[in-house]
């Protein structure tokens, strides 16, 4: 597992504005994103910024990911809705993950963290441009 960088102040402020119960899940997702990015050939450095008030993670080889909560407060991994990342994941991981439309993977707090399945989705997003 790669070393996850310290959380920048603007990202920390965005996370602090979310429900206390969601933060540990989103921080864990952040760590998995950095770890998976280190395995994608040519991905380079992860750009961590705020997009629409949510932490966003981008590499040159993929489509950006955001972490946040749904309108109902469920921690989620958001993917650009015009990609096939979520629909592809749904076709192979429907028994392991929950989805919202074509843009989000929901990470329910009352179940075990589905890290293996999330790693697959994150890898697909961060390598999206390599496969198209």
CSV table of N, CA and C in Angstrom, one decimal:
chain,number,residue,atom,x,y,z
A,1,UNK,N,0.9,-1.2,0.0
A,1,UNK,CA,0.0,0.0,0.0
A,1,UNK,C,0.9,1.2,0.0
A,2,UNK,N,0.6,2.2,-0.8
A,2,UNK,CA,1.3,3.4,-0.9
A,2,UNK,C,1.0,4.4,0.2
A,3,UNK,N,1.9,5.3,0.5
A,3,UNK,CA,1.7,6.3,1.5
A,3,UNK,C,0.7,7.3,1.0
A,4,UNK,N,-0.3,7.5,1.8
A,4,UNK,CA,-1.3,8.5,1.4
A,4,UNK,C,-0.9,9.9,1.9
A,5,UNK,N,-0.9,10.9,1.0
A,5,UNK,CA,-0.4,12.2,1.5
A,5,UNK,C,-1.4,12.8,2.5
A,6,UNK,N,-0.8,13.8,3.3
A,6,UNK,CA,-1.7,14.5,4.2
A,6,UNK,C,-2.8,15.2,3.5
A,7,UNK,N,-3.9,15.3,4.2
A,7,UNK,CA,-5.1,15.9,3.6
A,7,UNK,C,-4.9,17.5,3.6
A,8,UNK,N,-4.9,18.1,2.4
A,8,UNK,CA,-4.8,19.5,2.3
A,8,UNK,C,-5.9,20.2,3.0
A,9,UNK,N,-5.7,21.5,3.5
A,9,UNK,CA,-6.6,22.2,4.3
A,9,UNK,C,-8.0,22.4,3.6
A,10,UNK,N,-8.0,22.7,2.3
A,10,UNK,CA,-9.3,22.9,1.6
A,10,UNK,C,-10.1,21.6,1.6
A,11,UNK,N,-9.4,20.5,1.4
A,11,UNK,CA,-10.1,19.2,1.3
A,11,UNK,C,-10.6,18.8,2.7
A,12,UNK,N,-9.8,19.1,3.7
A,12,UNK,CA,-10.2,18.8,5.1
A,12,UNK,C,-11.4,19.6,5.5
A,13,UNK,N,-11.4,20.9,5.1
A,13,UNK,CA,-12.6,21.7,5.4
A,13,UNK,C,-13.9,21.2,4.7
A,14,UNK,N,-13.7,20.7,3.5
A,14,UNK,CA,-14.9,20.1,2.8
A,14,UNK,C,-15.4,18.8,3.5
A,15,UNK,N,-14.4,18.0,3.9
A,15,UNK,CA,-14.8,16.8,4.7
A,15,UNK,C,-15.4,17.1,6.0
A,16,UNK,N,-14.9,18.2,6.7
A,16,UNK,CA,-15.4,18.6,8.0
A,16,UNK,C,-16.8,19.1,7.9
A,17,UNK,N,-17.2,19.6,6.7
A,17,UNK,CA,-18.6,20.1,6.5
A,17,UNK,C,-19.6,19.0,6.3
A,18,UNK,N,-19.2,17.7,6.2
A,18,UNK,CA,-20.1,16.6,6.0
A,18,UNK,C,-20.4,16.0,7.3
A,19,UNK,N,-21.5,15.1,7.3
A,19,UNK,CA,-21.9,14.5,8.6
A,19,UNK,C,-20.7,13.7,9.2
A,20,UNK,N,-20.6,13.7,10.5
A,20,UNK,CA,-19.5,13.0,11.2
A,20,UNK,C,-19.4,11.6,10.8
A,21,UNK,N,-20.5,10.9,10.6
A,21,UNK,CA,-20.6,9.5,10.4
A,21,UNK,C,-20.0,9.2,9.0
A,22,UNK,N,-20.0,10.1,8.0
A,22,UNK,CA,-19.6,9.8,6.7
A,22,UNK,C,-18.0,10.0,6.5
A,23,UNK,N,-17.5,10.9,7.4
A,23,UNK,CA,-16.0,11.2,7.2
A,23,UNK,C,-15.1,10.0,7.2
A,24,UNK,N,-15.2,9.1,8.1
A,24,UNK,CA,-14.2,8.0,8.1
A,24,UNK,C,-14.3,7.2,6.8
A,25,UNK,N,-15.5,7.0,6.3
A,25,UNK,CA,-15.6,6.3,5.0
A,25,UNK,C,-15.0,7.0,3.9
A,26,UNK,N,-15.2,8.3,3.8
A,26,UNK,CA,-14.6,9.1,2.7
A,26,UNK,C,-13.1,9.3,2.8
A,27,UNK,N,-12.6,9.3,4.0
A,27,UNK,CA,-11.1,9.4,4.2
A,27,UNK,C,-10.5,8.0,3.8
A,28,UNK,N,-11.2,7.0,4.1
A,28,UNK,CA,-10.7,5.7,3.7
A,28,UNK,C,-10.8,5.5,2.2
A,29,UNK,N,-11.9,6.0,1.5
A,29,UNK,CA,-11.9,6.0,0.1
A,29,UNK,C,-10.8,6.8,-0.5
A,30,UNK,N,-10.5,7.9,0.1
A,30,UNK,CA,-9.4,8.8,-0.4
A,30,UNK,C,-8.1,8.0,-0.4
A,31,UNK,N,-7.8,7.2,0.7
A,31,UNK,CA,-6.6,6.4,0.7
A,31,UNK,C,-6.6,5.3,-0.3
A,32,UNK,N,-7.7,4.7,-0.6
A,32,UNK,CA,-7.8,3.7,-1.6
A,32,UNK,C,-7.5,4.3,-3.0
A,33,UNK,N,-8.1,5.5,-3.2
A,33,UNK,CA,-7.8,6.1,-4.5
A,33,UNK,C,-6.3,6.4,-4.7
A,34,UNK,N,-5.6,6.9,-3.8
A,34,UNK,CA,-4.2,7.2,-3.9
A,34,UNK,C,-3.5,5.8,-4.1
A,35,UNK,N,-3.9,4.8,-3.4
A,35,UNK,CA,-3.2,3.5,-3.5
A,35,UNK,C,-3.4,2.9,-4.9
A,36,UNK,N,-4.6,2.9,-5.3
A,36,UNK,CA,-4.9,2.3,-6.7
A,36,UNK,C,-4.2,3.2,-7.7
A,37,UNK,N,-4.2,4.5,-7.6
A,37,UNK,CA,-3.5,5.3,-8.6
A,37,UNK,C,-2.1,4.9,-8.8
A,38,UNK,N,-1.4,4.5,-7.7
A,38,UNK,CA,0.0,4.2,-7.8
A,38,UNK,C,0.2,2.9,-8.6
A,39,UNK,N,-0.9,2.1,-8.9
A,39,UNK,CA,-0.7,0.9,-9.6
A,39,UNK,C,-1.1,1.1,-11.1
A,40,UNK,N,-1.6,2.2,-11.5
A,40,UNK,CA,-2.0,2.5,-12.9
A,40,UNK,C,-0.8,3.0,-13.7
A,41,UNK,N,-0.4,2.2,-14.7
A,41,UNK,CA,0.8,2.6,-15.5
A,41,UNK,C,0.5,4.0,-16.1
A,42,UNK,N,1.5,4.9,-15.9
A,42,UNK,CA,1.4,6.2,-16.5
A,42,UNK,C,0.5,7.2,-15.9
A,43,UNK,N,-0.1,6.8,-14.8
A,43,UNK,CA,-1.1,7.7,-14.1
A,43,UNK,C,-0.4,9.0,-13.6
A,44,UNK,N,0.7,8.9,-13.1
A,44,UNK,CA,1.4,10.0,-12.5
A,44,UNK,C,0.9,10.5,-11.2
A,45,UNK,N,1.1,11.7,-10.9
A,45,UNK,CA,0.6,12.3,-9.6
A,45,UNK,C,-0.9,12.5,-9.6
A,46,UNK,N,-1.5,12.2,-8.5
A,46,UNK,CA,-2.9,12.4,-8.3
A,46,UNK,C,-3.1,13.9,-8.0
A,47,UNK,N,-4.0,14.5,-8.8
A,47,UNK,CA,-4.4,15.9,-8.6
A,47,UNK,C,-5.6,15.9,-7.6
A,48,UNK,N,-5.5,16.5,-6.5
A,48,UNK,CA,-6.5,16.6,-5.5
A,48,UNK,C,-7.0,18.0,-5.4
A,49,UNK,N,-8.3,18.2,-5.8
A,49,UNK,CA,-8.9,19.5,-5.8
A,49,UNK,C,-10.3,19.4,-5.3
A,50,UNK,N,-11.0,20.6,-5.2
A,50,UNK,CA,-12.4,20.6,-4.9
A,50,UNK,C,-13.1,20.8,-6.2
A,51,UNK,N,-14.1,20.0,-6.5
A,51,UNK,CA,-15.0,20.2,-7.6
A,51,UNK,C,-16.4,20.2,-7.1
A,52,UNK,N,-17.2,21.2,-7.3
A,52,UNK,CA,-18.6,21.3,-6.8
A,52,UNK,C,-18.6,21.1,-5.3
A,53,UNK,N,-17.6,21.5,-4.6
A,53,UNK,CA,-17.5,21.5,-3.2
A,53,UNK,C,-17.1,20.1,-2.7
A,54,UNK,N,-16.8,19.2,-3.5
A,54,UNK,CA,-16.4,17.8,-3.1
A,54,UNK,C,-14.9,17.5,-3.5
A,55,UNK,N,-14.2,16.8,-2.6
A,55,UNK,CA,-12.9,16.4,-3.0
A,55,UNK,C,-12.9,15.6,-4.3
A,56,UNK,N,-12.0,16.0,-5.2
A,56,UNK,CA,-11.9,15.4,-6.5
A,56,UNK,C,-10.5,14.9,-6.8
A,57,UNK,N,-10.4,13.7,-7.4
A,57,UNK,CA,-9.1,13.1,-7.7
A,57,UNK,C,-9.0,12.7,-9.1
A,58,UNK,N,-7.9,13.2,-9.8
A,58,UNK,CA,-7.7,13.0,-11.2
A,58,UNK,C,-6.3,12.6,-11.5
A,59,UNK,N,-6.2,11.8,-12.5
A,59,UNK,CA,-4.9,11.5,-13.1
A,59,UNK,C,-5.0,11.6,-14.6
A,60,UNK,N,-3.9,11.6,-15.3
A,60,UNK,CA,-3.9,11.8,-16.7
A,60,UNK,C,-4.5,10.7,-17.5
A,61,UNK,N,-4.5,9.5,-16.9
A,61,UNK,CA,-4.9,8.3,-17.6
A,61,UNK,C,-6.4,8.0,-17.4
A,62,UNK,N,-7.1,8.8,-16.7
A,62,UNK,CA,-8.5,8.4,-16.3
A,62,UNK,C,-9.5,9.5,-16.3
A,63,UNK,N,-10.7,9.2,-15.8
A,63,UNK,CA,-11.7,10.1,-15.5
A,63,UNK,C,-11.7,10.5,-14.1
A,64,UNK,N,-12.0,11.7,-13.7
A,64,UNK,CA,-11.9,12.1,-12.3
A,64,UNK,C,-13.0,11.3,-11.4
A,65,UNK,N,-12.6,11.2,-10.2
A,65,UNK,CA,-13.4,10.6,-9.1
A,65,UNK,C,-13.7,11.7,-8.1
A,66,UNK,N,-14.9,11.7,-7.5
A,66,UNK,CA,-15.1,12.6,-6.4
A,66,UNK,C,-15.7,11.8,-5.2
A,67,UNK,N,-15.5,12.2,-4.0
A,67,UNK,CA,-16.0,11.6,-2.8
A,67,UNK,C,-16.9,12.6,-2.1
A,68,UNK,N,-18.0,12.1,-1.6
A,68,UNK,CA,-19.0,13.0,-1.0
A,68,UNK,C,-20.2,12.1,-0.5
A,69,UNK,N,-21.3,12.8,-0.2
A,69,UNK,CA,-22.5,12.1,0.2
A,69,UNK,C,-23.6,12.4,-0.7
A,70,UNK,N,-24.5,11.5,-0.8
A,70,UNK,CA,-25.7,11.7,-1.6
A,70,UNK,C,-26.6,12.7,-0.9
A,71,UNK,N,-27.7,13.1,-1.5
A,71,UNK,CA,-28.7,14.0,-0.9
A,71,UNK,C,-29.2,13.4,0.4
A,72,UNK,N,-29.2,12.0,0.5
A,72,UNK,CA,-29.7,11.4,1.7
A,72,UNK,C,-28.6,11.1,2.7
A,73,UNK,N,-27.4,11.6,2.4
A,73,UNK,CA,-26.3,11.4,3.4
A,73,UNK,C,-25.5,10.2,3.3
A,74,UNK,N,-25.6,9.4,2.2
A,74,UNK,CA,-24.8,8.2,2.1
A,74,UNK,C,-23.5,8.5,1.5
A,75,UNK,N,-22.4,8.0,2.2
A,75,UNK,CA,-21.0,8.3,1.6
A,75,UNK,C,-21.0,7.6,0.2
A,76,UNK,N,-20.4,8.3,-0.7
A,76,UNK,CA,-20.4,7.8,-2.1
A,76,UNK,C,-19.1,8.1,-2.9
A,77,UNK,N,-18.8,7.3,-3.9
A,77,UNK,CA,-17.8,7.6,-4.8
A,77,UNK,C,-18.5,8.0,-6.1
A,78,UNK,N,-18.2,9.2,-6.6
A,78,UNK,CA,-18.9,9.7,-7.8
A,78,UNK,C,-18.0,9.7,-9.0
A,79,UNK,N,-18.6,9.3,-10.1
A,79,UNK,CA,-17.8,9.2,-11.4
A,79,UNK,C,-18.6,10.0,-12.4
A,80,UNK,N,-17.9,10.5,-13.4
A,80,UNK,CA,-18.5,11.3,-14.4
A,80,UNK,C,-19.6,10.4,-15.1
A,81,UNK,N,-20.8,10.9,-15.1
A,81,UNK,CA,-22.0,10.2,-15.6
A,81,UNK,C,-22.0,9.8,-17.1
A,82,UNK,N,-21.1,10.5,-17.8
A,82,UNK,CA,-21.1,10.2,-19.3
A,82,UNK,C,-20.0,9.1,-19.6
A,83,UNK,N,-19.4,8.5,-18.6
A,83,UNK,CA,-18.5,7.4,-18.8
A,83,UNK,C,-19.3,6.1,-18.6
A,84,UNK,N,-18.7,5.0,-18.9
A,84,UNK,CA,-19.3,3.7,-18.7
A,84,UNK,C,-18.8,3.1,-17.4
A,85,UNK,N,-18.1,3.8,-16.5
A,85,UNK,CA,-17.5,3.2,-15.3
A,85,UNK,C,-18.6,2.6,-14.4
A,86,UNK,N,-19.6,3.3,-14.1
A,86,UNK,CA,-20.6,2.8,-13.2
A,86,UNK,C,-21.4,1.6,-13.9
A,87,UNK,N,-21.8,1.8,-15.1
A,87,UNK,CA,-22.6,0.8,-15.7
A,87,UNK,C,-21.7,-0.5,-15.9
A,88,UNK,N,-20.5,-0.4,-16.2
A,88,UNK,CA,-19.6,-1.5,-16.3
A,88,UNK,C,-19.5,-2.2,-15.0
A,89,UNK,N,-19.3,-1.4,-13.9
A,89,UNK,CA,-19.2,-2.0,-12.6
A,89,UNK,C,-20.4,-2.7,-12.2
A,90,UNK,N,-21.6,-2.0,-12.5
A,90,UNK,CA,-22.9,-2.6,-12.1
A,90,UNK,C,-23.0,-4.0,-12.7
A,91,UNK,N,-22.5,-4.2,-14.0
A,91,UNK,CA,-22.7,-5.5,-14.7
A,91,UNK,C,-21.9,-6.6,-14.0
A,92,UNK,N,-20.8,-6.3,-13.3
A,92,UNK,CA,-20.0,-7.3,-12.7
A,92,UNK,C,-19.9,-7.3,-11.2
A,93,UNK,N,-20.3,-6.2,-10.6
A,93,UNK,CA,-20.2,-6.1,-9.2
A,93,UNK,C,-21.6,-5.8,-8.5
A,94,UNK,N,-22.7,-6.0,-9.1
A,94,UNK,CA,-24.0,-5.7,-8.6
A,94,UNK,C,-24.3,-6.4,-7.3
A,95,UNK,N,-23.7,-7.5,-7.0
A,95,UNK,CA,-23.9,-8.2,-5.7
A,95,UNK,C,-23.0,-7.7,-4.6
A,96,UNK,N,-22.0,-6.9,-5.0
A,96,UNK,CA,-21.0,-6.4,-4.0
A,96,UNK,C,-21.1,-4.9,-3.7
A,97,UNK,N,-21.8,-4.2,-4.6
A,97,UNK,CA,-21.9,-2.7,-4.4
A,97,UNK,C,-23.3,-2.2,-4.7
A,98,UNK,N,-23.6,-1.1,-4.1
A,98,UNK,CA,-24.8,-0.4,-4.4
A,98,UNK,C,-24.5,0.8,-5.3
A,99,UNK,N,-25.4,1.1,-6.2
A,99,UNK,CA,-25.2,2.2,-7.2
A,99,UNK,C,-26.4,3.1,-7.1
A,100,UNK,N,-26.1,4.4,-7.6
A,100,UNK,CA,-27.1,5.4,-7.8
A,100,UNK,C,-27.0,5.9,-9.2
A,101,UNK,N,-27.9,5.5,-10.0
A,101,UNK,CA,-27.9,6.0,-11.4
A,101,UNK,C,-26.6,5.5,-12.1
A,102,UNK,N,-26.1,6.4,-12.9
A,102,UNK,CA,-24.9,6.1,-13.7
A,102,UNK,C,-23.7,7.0,-13.2
A,103,UNK,N,-23.9,7.5,-11.9
A,103,UNK,CA,-22.8,8.4,-11.4
A,103,UNK,C,-22.2,8.0,-10.1
A,104,UNK,N,-22.8,7.1,-9.3
A,104,UNK,CA,-22.3,7.0,-8.0
A,104,UNK,C,-22.3,5.5,-7.5
A,105,UNK,N,-21.3,5.2,-6.7
A,105,UNK,CA,-21.2,4.0,-6.0
A,105,UNK,C,-21.4,4.3,-4.5
A,106,UNK,N,-22.5,3.8,-3.9
A,106,UNK,CA,-22.8,4.1,-2.6
A,106,UNK,C,-22.0,3.2,-1.6
A,107,UNK,N,-21.6,3.7,-0.5
A,107,UNK,CA,-20.8,3.0,0.5
A,107,UNK,C,-21.6,3.0,1.8
A,108,UNK,N,-22.5,2.0,1.9
A,108,UNK,CA,-23.3,2.0,3.1
A,108,UNK,C,-22.5,1.8,4.4
A,109,UNK,N,-22.9,2.6,5.4
A,109,UNK,CA,-22.1,2.6,6.6
A,109,UNK,C,-22.5,1.4,7.5
A,110,UNK,N,-23.6,0.8,7.2
A,110,UNK,CA,-24.0,-0.3,8.1
A,110,UNK,C,-23.6,-1.7,7.6
A,111,UNK,N,-22.6,-1.7,6.6
A,111,UNK,CA,-22.1,-3.0,6.1
A,111,UNK,C,-20.6,-2.9,6.1
A,112,UNK,N,-19.9,-4.0,5.9
A,112,UNK,CA,-18.5,-4.0,5.8
A,112,UNK,C,-18.0,-3.2,4.6
A,113,UNK,N,-16.9,-2.5,4.7
A,113,UNK,CA,-16.3,-1.7,3.6
A,113,UNK,C,-15.9,-2.6,2.5
A,114,UNK,N,-16.5,-2.4,1.3
A,114,UNK,CA,-16.3,-3.3,0.2
A,114,UNK,C,-15.0,-3.0,-0.6
A,115,UNK,N,-13.9,-3.0,0.1
A,115,UNK,CA,-12.7,-2.5,-0.5
A,115,UNK,C,-12.3,-3.2,-1.8
A,116,UNK,N,-12.3,-4.5,-1.9
A,116,UNK,CA,-11.9,-5.1,-3.2
A,116,UNK,C,-12.8,-4.7,-4.4
A,117,UNK,N,-14.1,-4.6,-4.2
A,117,UNK,CA,-14.9,-4.1,-5.3
A,117,UNK,C,-14.7,-2.7,-5.6
A,118,UNK,N,-14.5,-1.9,-4.6
A,118,UNK,CA,-14.2,-0.4,-4.8
A,118,UNK,C,-12.9,-0.2,-5.5
A,119,UNK,N,-11.9,-1.0,-5.2
A,119,UNK,CA,-10.6,-1.0,-5.9
A,119,UNK,C,-10.8,-1.2,-7.4
A,120,UNK,N,-11.7,-2.1,-7.8
A,120,UNK,CA,-12.0,-2.4,-9.2
A,120,UNK,C,-12.6,-1.2,-9.9
A,121,UNK,N,-13.6,-0.6,-9.2
A,121,UNK,CA,-14.2,0.6,-9.8
A,121,UNK,C,-13.2,1.8,-9.9
A,122,UNK,N,-12.4,2.0,-8.9
A,122,UNK,CA,-11.5,3.1,-8.9
A,122,UNK,C,-10.4,2.8,-10.0
A,123,UNK,N,-9.9,1.6,-10.1
A,123,UNK,CA,-9.0,1.3,-11.1
A,123,UNK,C,-9.6,1.6,-12.5
A,124,UNK,N,-10.8,1.1,-12.7
A,124,UNK,CA,-11.5,1.4,-14.0
A,124,UNK,C,-11.6,2.9,-14.3
A,125,UNK,N,-11.9,3.7,-13.3
A,125,UNK,CA,-12.0,5.1,-13.5
A,125,UNK,C,-10.6,5.7,-13.8
A,126,UNK,N,-9.6,5.4,-13.0
A,126,UNK,CA,-8.3,6.0,-13.2
A,126,UNK,C,-7.5,5.5,-14.4
A,127,UNK,N,-8.0,4.4,-15.0
A,127,UNK,CA,-7.4,3.9,-16.2
A,127,UNK,C,-8.3,4.1,-17.4
A,128,UNK,N,-9.4,4.8,-17.3
A,128,UNK,CA,-10.4,4.9,-18.3
A,128,UNK,C,-9.9,5.3,-19.7
A,129,UNK,N,-9.0,6.3,-19.7
A,129,UNK,CA,-8.5,6.7,-21.0
A,129,UNK,C,-7.5,5.7,-21.7
A,130,UNK,N,-7.0,4.8,-20.9
A,130,UNK,CA,-6.1,3.8,-21.4
A,130,UNK,C,-6.9,2.7,-22.2
A,131,UNK,N,-8.2,2.6,-21.8
A,131,UNK,CA,-8.9,1.5,-22.4
A,131,UNK,C,-9.9,2.0,-23.5
A,132,UNK,N,-9.9,3.2,-23.8
A,132,UNK,CA,-10.8,3.8,-24.8
A,132,UNK,C,-10.1,4.2,-26.1
